[in-house]
Amino acid sequence: MDSLLFSEEDELPNSVLNSEDSNQTRREEIERDEMDDDNRIIDSVSAEDESLRQRVWAPKQPEAMKPKSDHLRNLTMSTVQLQRAVSTTSLRSNMACQAKAITLLLSILAVSLCKPSNGAGIAIYWGQNGNEGSLADTCNSGNYQFVNVAFLSSFGNGQSPVLNLAGHCDPNAGTCTGISNDIRSCQNQGIKVLLSIGGGAGGYSLSSADDAGQVANYIWNNFLGGQSSSRPLGDAILDGVDFDIESGSGQFWDDLARALNGFSQQRKVYLAAAPQCIFPDANLDTAIKTGLFDYVWVQFYNNPPCQYVNDATGLLSAWNQWTAVQSNQIFLGLPAAPEAAPSGGFIPSDVLISQVLPSIKGSPKYGGVMLWSKQYDNGYSAAIKGSV
C-alpha cells in the first residue's frame, strides 16, 4: 500500500496531462464515429435512391447493357428470318403466277382444238338449202369462224329488197325473226355472222352513188346496228356484209362499200368480198381497190383458168395476184364437194392439205379457206380444219 501512495504522488502531473490528451482523443473518436454513422446513413440513402432510380427510370437496363455480340446475333437472326419470309412470299407469288400461266395455256390449248393454230379459219355460206341444218347447228359444229347468211338477192335501182333463205324461213311471213337467237349464239362463240348480198341469181344492181347510199341505209337499219320496225332477222345485229356480186356491172359497188364503212363510226361493220379468181374481178375490182374490205374470199372454182385442174399451177399463179390486193386477209374459196361446183374446182382434202395449203400459207395475208356451202359440207371442213 505504501509503495502505491508514493508512486501516485510522483506521477501526478503526467497523469493529469495524459487525462487531457485522452479526453481529446476520445472526443475525436466520438466525432469520427458520428461522421462514420452519418456517412453510412448518407451511403444507405444514396444506395436506396440509386436503386429507386434504376427501378423507376431503367426497368430494362440489364437488357440494354447486353454485349454487342448479342445485338449482332439478334440482328443476324432477324435478317435470316426476313430473308426466309421474303423467300416464302416470292415462292408463293411464283407459284401463283405459274398457276395463272398454266390456266392460260390450258385455255389456249382448248381453243386451239377448235381453231387452227395459226389464227386462220374457215368461212361457210349458209341459207340456200332448208336441209343443211340450222344456223345454230352450223356454228355449234366448231368448224367455222365465219358464216355468210345468203342471200339478200334483190335490192337497188328502186327495187324492194328481198331476203331469200330458201326453205329455212319466209321473211314476208315474219318467220325468220327467230334466227336472231341463232345469230347471237354464233357470235357468243366468237364466230362472225355476215349478210351476203347478191349471189349467182337474183335481181340486184346499183344505178348511182345515191342509190348505193340508200341501199347502205337499208342494210344498216334492217340487219346491222340501226333501227327498223321490220328487221327480217329480228333484233340481232350482224357483224358485217359480204359482197357476192356475180352479175351486172362493176359500177357503184365502191360507193356502197364506202357508205357501209361510214357506219363503222357507230359500230364496226366488217366488209367481205367474194370475187371470181380471174384477176381482176369484173364486178368487184373497183370496190376492192378502196382498201375497205377486211376479208376477200376468192372463188377458185367454176373458173377453169385459175382453179385446180390436175395440179395447182393455175391456182397458185392466180393466188399470188390476189395476195397483192388491199385487204387484210385473203381466203382460198373452194367447193365443199364436187357437186357444189359443176364447172370444177373441187380439191380432195388430202390433196389440199399436202399440195396446196403448204404453198399458200406462207403469205402474210393468208386468212384461211372459204367453202361453198353448208349444204355440201358433209365432212370436208372437219377434214381440213386442223391444217387450215
XYZ file of C-alpha atoms in Angstrom:
388
model
C 0.000 0.000 0.000
C 2.794 2.430 0.927
C 4.515 1.961 -2.346
C 1.351 2.771 -4.177
C 0.958 6.104 -2.455
C 4.466 7.086 -3.279
C 4.146 6.162 -6.850
C 0.870 8.057 -7.334
C 2.389 11.235 -5.955
C 5.397 11.097 -8.271
C 3.350 10.602 -11.422
C 0.523 13.131 -10.849
C 1.403 15.813 -13.422
C 1.780 13.289 -16.200
C -1.448 11.662 -15.243
C -3.255 14.930 -15.428
C -1.713 15.673 -18.822
C -2.446 12.239 -20.116
C -6.039 12.584 -18.969
C -6.491 15.694 -21.049
C -4.904 14.045 -24.050
C -7.078 11.051 -23.576
C -10.165 13.178 -23.431
C -9.174 14.917 -26.632
C -8.547 11.627 -28.296
C -11.893 10.315 -27.088
C -13.690 13.293 -28.426
C -12.013 12.820 -31.800
C -13.000 9.175 -31.817
C -16.580 10.075 -30.987
C -16.618 12.664 -33.751
C -15.184 10.158 -36.185
C -17.752 7.626 -35.134
C -20.515 10.180 -35.613
C -19.149 11.118 -39.017
C -18.926 7.444 -39.956
C -22.504 6.986 -38.850
C -23.563 9.971 -40.915
C -21.656 8.677 -43.893
C -23.256 5.267 -43.504
C -26.657 6.879 -43.378
C -25.856 9.010 -46.427
C -24.473 5.984 -48.245
C -27.543 3.992 -47.384
C -29.866 6.730 -48.555
C -27.831 7.169 -51.747
C -27.945 3.461 -52.384
C -31.695 3.455 -51.869
C -32.084 6.457 -54.196
C -29.933 4.801 -56.819
C -31.938 1.621 -56.562
C -35.151 3.640 -56.842
C -33.877 5.460 -59.894
C -32.971 2.174 -61.527
C -36.388 0.740 -60.809
C -38.269 3.833 -61.980
C -36.269 5.009 -64.978
C -34.459 1.957 -66.249
C -36.510 -1.206 -65.665
C -34.832 -2.893 -68.675
C -31.317 -1.588 -68.072
C -29.820 -5.051 -67.701
C -31.046 -5.980 -71.252
C -29.783 -2.696 -72.694
C -26.367 -3.467 -71.303
C -26.111 -6.809 -73.103
C -22.893 -7.262 -75.023
C -22.815 -6.016 -78.591
C -22.410 -9.569 -79.802
C -25.956 -10.313 -78.603
C -27.312 -7.425 -80.675
C -25.436 -8.641 -83.737
C -26.695 -12.157 -83.130
C -30.275 -10.919 -82.859
C -29.840 -8.733 -85.943
C -28.450 -11.666 -87.898
C -31.338 -13.874 -86.805
C -33.838 -11.156 -87.789
C -32.166 -10.814 -91.192
C -32.325 -14.567 -91.762
C -35.984 -14.613 -90.729
C -36.716 -11.704 -93.076
C -34.916 -13.463 -95.920
C -36.916 -16.596 -95.245
C -40.157 -14.593 -95.216
C -39.252 -12.850 -98.470
C -38.243 -16.179 -99.986
C -41.535 -17.743 -98.912
C -43.546 -14.803 -100.258
C -41.600 -14.901 -103.521
C -42.170 -18.649 -103.802
C -45.895 -18.240 -103.232
C -46.009 -15.408 -105.770
C -44.146 -17.509 -108.315
C -46.472 -20.440 -107.693
C -49.493 -18.173 -108.193
C -48.036 -16.812 -111.441
C -47.273 -20.332 -112.613
C -50.829 -21.406 -111.826
C -52.201 -18.483 -113.831
C -49.859 -19.278 -116.698
C -50.932 -22.934 -116.695
C -54.595 -21.877 -116.706
C -53.941 -19.532 -119.630
C -52.078 -22.226 -121.541
C -54.894 -24.697 -120.960
C -57.408 -22.130 -122.231
C -55.306 -21.522 -125.333
C -54.999 -25.265 -125.873
C -58.738 -25.718 -125.540
C -59.382 -23.003 -128.102
C -56.754 -24.445 -130.416
C -58.637 -27.714 -130.550
C -61.428 -25.908 -132.356
C -59.437 -23.286 -134.254
C -56.336 -23.567 -136.414
C -53.123 -22.763 -134.548
C -52.019 -20.056 -136.992
C -55.126 -17.925 -136.484
C -56.652 -18.766 -139.867
C -60.145 -20.169 -140.200
C -62.939 -21.434 -142.412
C -65.785 -19.351 -143.788
C -69.026 -21.035 -144.906
C -72.131 -19.933 -146.787
C -75.409 -20.864 -145.117
C -79.028 -20.278 -146.088
C -79.621 -21.767 -149.538
C -80.993 -25.166 -148.582
C -83.511 -25.993 -145.910
C -81.922 -29.393 -145.316
C -78.496 -28.056 -144.357
C -79.386 -27.664 -140.687
C -79.973 -24.574 -138.612
C -77.605 -21.668 -138.261
C -77.057 -22.649 -134.628
C -76.122 -26.209 -135.629
C -73.713 -24.821 -138.201
C -71.893 -22.765 -135.599
C -72.016 -25.478 -132.960
C -70.059 -27.802 -135.245
C -66.897 -25.937 -134.232
C -65.654 -25.946 -137.829
C -66.217 -22.323 -138.827
C -65.041 -18.861 -137.860
C -67.260 -17.007 -140.361
C -70.807 -17.646 -141.580
C -72.289 -15.769 -144.538
C -76.089 -15.713 -144.364
C -77.112 -15.918 -148.040
C -78.663 -14.030 -149.747
C -80.162 -10.569 -149.921
C -80.856 -11.377 -153.547
C -82.817 -8.330 -154.732
C -82.060 -4.668 -153.980
C -81.115 -1.386 -155.589
C -82.356 0.532 -158.608
C -85.736 1.185 -156.994
C -86.467 -2.450 -156.144
C -87.886 -3.643 -152.850
C -85.173 -5.615 -151.058
C -85.758 -9.364 -150.842
C -84.079 -11.764 -148.405
C -84.039 -15.314 -149.779
C -83.214 -18.049 -147.275
C -84.657 -20.881 -149.363
C -86.500 -23.394 -147.195
C -85.351 -22.080 -143.829
C -87.996 -19.417 -143.318
C -90.172 -16.825 -145.051
C -89.242 -13.196 -144.310
C -92.556 -11.932 -145.691
C -94.406 -14.032 -143.137
C -92.107 -12.894 -140.355
C -90.856 -16.425 -139.663
C -87.145 -15.539 -139.936
C -87.006 -13.374 -136.834
C -86.336 -16.436 -134.703
C -82.886 -16.687 -136.316
C -81.830 -13.846 -134.025
C -81.189 -16.342 -131.245
C -79.001 -18.429 -133.549
C -77.042 -15.358 -134.629
C -76.322 -14.398 -131.037
C -75.353 -17.980 -130.226
C -72.812 -17.943 -133.048
C -71.425 -14.590 -132.011
C -71.075 -15.741 -128.422
C -68.725 -18.415 -129.744
C -66.580 -15.802 -131.460
C -67.986 -16.518 -134.914
C -68.635 -13.544 -137.182
C -72.002 -13.655 -138.959
C -72.307 -11.569 -142.127
C -75.167 -10.802 -144.510
C -74.248 -11.899 -148.023
C -75.712 -9.730 -150.767
C -76.008 -10.706 -154.433
C -75.393 -14.320 -155.379
C -75.388 -16.198 -158.667
C -79.042 -15.474 -159.394
C -81.164 -12.505 -158.448
C -82.230 -9.037 -159.415
C -79.737 -6.657 -157.915
C -77.948 -3.630 -159.270
C -76.956 -0.102 -158.341
C -77.883 2.843 -160.530
C -75.922 5.617 -158.839
C -73.882 6.610 -155.839
C -77.085 7.900 -154.252
C -78.727 4.537 -154.877
C -75.760 2.869 -153.192
C -76.257 5.163 -150.211
C -79.919 4.206 -149.927
C -79.082 0.502 -150.047
C -76.458 1.030 -147.345
C -79.025 2.758 -145.115
C -81.483 -0.100 -145.631
C -78.888 -2.723 -144.717
C -77.717 -0.753 -141.675
C -81.216 -0.248 -140.303
C -82.555 -3.732 -141.030
C -79.567 -6.032 -140.400
C -76.822 -4.088 -138.664
C -76.722 -1.521 -135.859
C -79.602 0.726 -136.959
C -83.290 0.732 -136.085
C -86.268 -0.512 -138.060
C -89.727 -1.888 -137.289
C -89.329 -4.566 -139.959
C -85.995 -6.280 -139.343
C -86.216 -9.598 -141.290
C -83.871 -11.487 -138.933
C -85.137 -9.909 -135.749
C -83.195 -7.710 -133.367
C -79.850 -9.485 -133.622
C -77.082 -7.333 -135.083
C -74.989 -8.932 -137.798
C -71.246 -8.289 -137.900
C -70.989 -7.073 -141.475
C -71.736 -7.532 -145.186
C -70.345 -9.911 -147.796
C -70.310 -8.734 -151.435
C -71.011 -11.756 -153.672
C -71.617 -9.766 -156.831
C -71.689 -12.046 -159.853
C -73.807 -10.147 -162.347
C -74.479 -6.638 -163.605
C -71.804 -4.012 -163.922
C -68.948 -3.058 -161.644
C -70.285 0.398 -161.026
C -71.088 1.914 -157.641
C -70.077 -1.083 -155.529
C -67.217 1.031 -154.263
C -69.788 3.672 -153.227
C -71.757 1.009 -151.362
C -68.577 -0.128 -149.595
C -67.743 3.412 -148.536
C -71.289 4.081 -147.333
C -71.376 0.904 -145.232
C -67.922 1.577 -143.851
C -69.122 5.021 -142.776
C -71.378 3.343 -140.206
C -68.291 1.884 -138.527
C -68.056 5.181 -136.668
C -71.092 3.956 -134.715
C -70.380 0.213 -134.742
C -67.759 -1.742 -136.644
C -69.071 -3.079 -139.975
C -66.884 -5.849 -141.364
C -66.742 -5.986 -145.141
C -66.021 -9.094 -147.219
C -65.909 -9.745 -150.959
C -66.202 -12.959 -152.980
C -64.673 -12.214 -156.396
C -64.054 -14.771 -159.135
C -60.458 -15.988 -159.267
C -59.757 -14.450 -162.683
C -57.793 -11.331 -161.821
C -59.043 -8.647 -161.617
C -62.688 -9.375 -160.970
C -65.036 -7.715 -163.464
C -67.622 -6.655 -160.877
C -65.712 -6.004 -157.677
C -62.343 -4.672 -158.775
C -63.198 -1.009 -158.108
C -64.745 -1.817 -154.731
C -61.799 -3.943 -153.586
C -59.386 -1.179 -154.564
C -60.927 1.050 -151.890
C -58.949 -0.979 -149.377
C -62.007 -1.161 -147.101
C -62.503 -4.928 -147.239
C -61.408 -6.908 -144.214
C -61.734 -10.262 -145.981
C -61.544 -11.312 -149.622
C -62.519 -14.950 -150.206
C -61.701 -15.625 -153.830
C -63.799 -18.207 -155.709
C -61.261 -20.663 -157.110
C -63.996 -22.770 -158.711
C -66.249 -22.646 -161.770
C -63.334 -20.795 -163.403
C -61.049 -23.295 -165.230
C -58.161 -20.866 -165.947
C -57.463 -20.299 -162.250
C -58.844 -23.301 -160.434
C -57.299 -26.637 -159.535
C -57.165 -28.888 -162.613
C -54.993 -31.954 -162.010
C -52.458 -29.687 -160.359
C -52.328 -26.321 -158.630
C -50.316 -24.405 -161.223
C -53.100 -22.090 -162.409
C -54.499 -21.704 -158.919
C -51.180 -20.686 -157.374
C -50.488 -18.203 -160.146
C -53.835 -16.501 -159.511
C -53.358 -16.693 -155.753
C -50.158 -14.700 -155.973
C -52.020 -11.972 -157.849
C -54.805 -11.807 -155.292
C -52.460 -11.502 -152.344
C -51.357 -8.150 -153.754
C -54.777 -6.503 -153.288
C -55.526 -4.079 -150.465
C -57.185 -6.354 -147.918
C -56.309 -7.619 -144.506
C -56.868 -11.292 -145.337
C -57.223 -13.404 -148.477
C -59.060 -16.746 -148.399
C -58.918 -19.700 -150.760
C -62.525 -20.225 -151.880
C -63.405 -23.844 -152.729
C -66.460 -26.050 -153.237
C -67.108 -28.372 -150.281
C -67.937 -31.213 -152.666
C -67.663 -31.915 -156.442
C -71.403 -31.334 -156.953
C -71.102 -27.870 -155.374
C -69.197 -26.630 -158.481
C -70.485 -28.019 -161.789
C -67.631 -26.358 -163.717
C -64.938 -27.800 -161.479
C -62.520 -26.653 -158.859
C -63.034 -29.271 -156.144
C -59.822 -30.356 -154.412
C -59.825 -33.576 -152.364
C -58.998 -32.816 -148.727
C -55.761 -34.828 -148.721
C -54.537 -33.078 -151.861
C -55.450 -29.680 -150.434
C -53.527 -30.435 -147.252
C -50.429 -31.864 -148.911
C -50.097 -29.886 -152.149
C -51.961 -26.588 -151.951
C -52.069 -25.244 -148.404
C -48.291 -25.530 -147.851
C -47.781 -23.264 -150.886
C -50.184 -20.510 -149.834
C -49.980 -20.429 -146.053
C -46.700 -18.582 -146.198
C -48.435 -15.459 -147.446
C -48.755 -12.741 -144.761
C -52.325 -12.164 -145.949
C -53.390 -15.788 -145.814
C -56.666 -15.932 -143.892
C -57.911 -19.473 -144.417
C -60.435 -21.291 -146.617
C -63.934 -20.327 -147.735
C -66.390 -23.110 -148.616
C -69.487 -23.192 -150.741
C -71.663 -24.227 -148.998
C -73.060 -25.738 -145.798
C -75.415 -27.860 -147.893
C -72.437 -29.682 -149.438
C -70.132 -29.723 -146.439
C -70.512 -33.279 -145.247
C -67.186 -33.712 -143.515
C -64.907 -31.634 -145.736
C -64.406 -28.790 -143.250
C -63.818 -31.260 -140.441
C -61.143 -32.985 -142.525
C -59.179 -29.811 -143.309
C -59.666 -27.549 -140.289
C -56.645 -28.907 -138.474
C -54.429 -27.942 -141.426
C -56.008 -24.620 -142.346
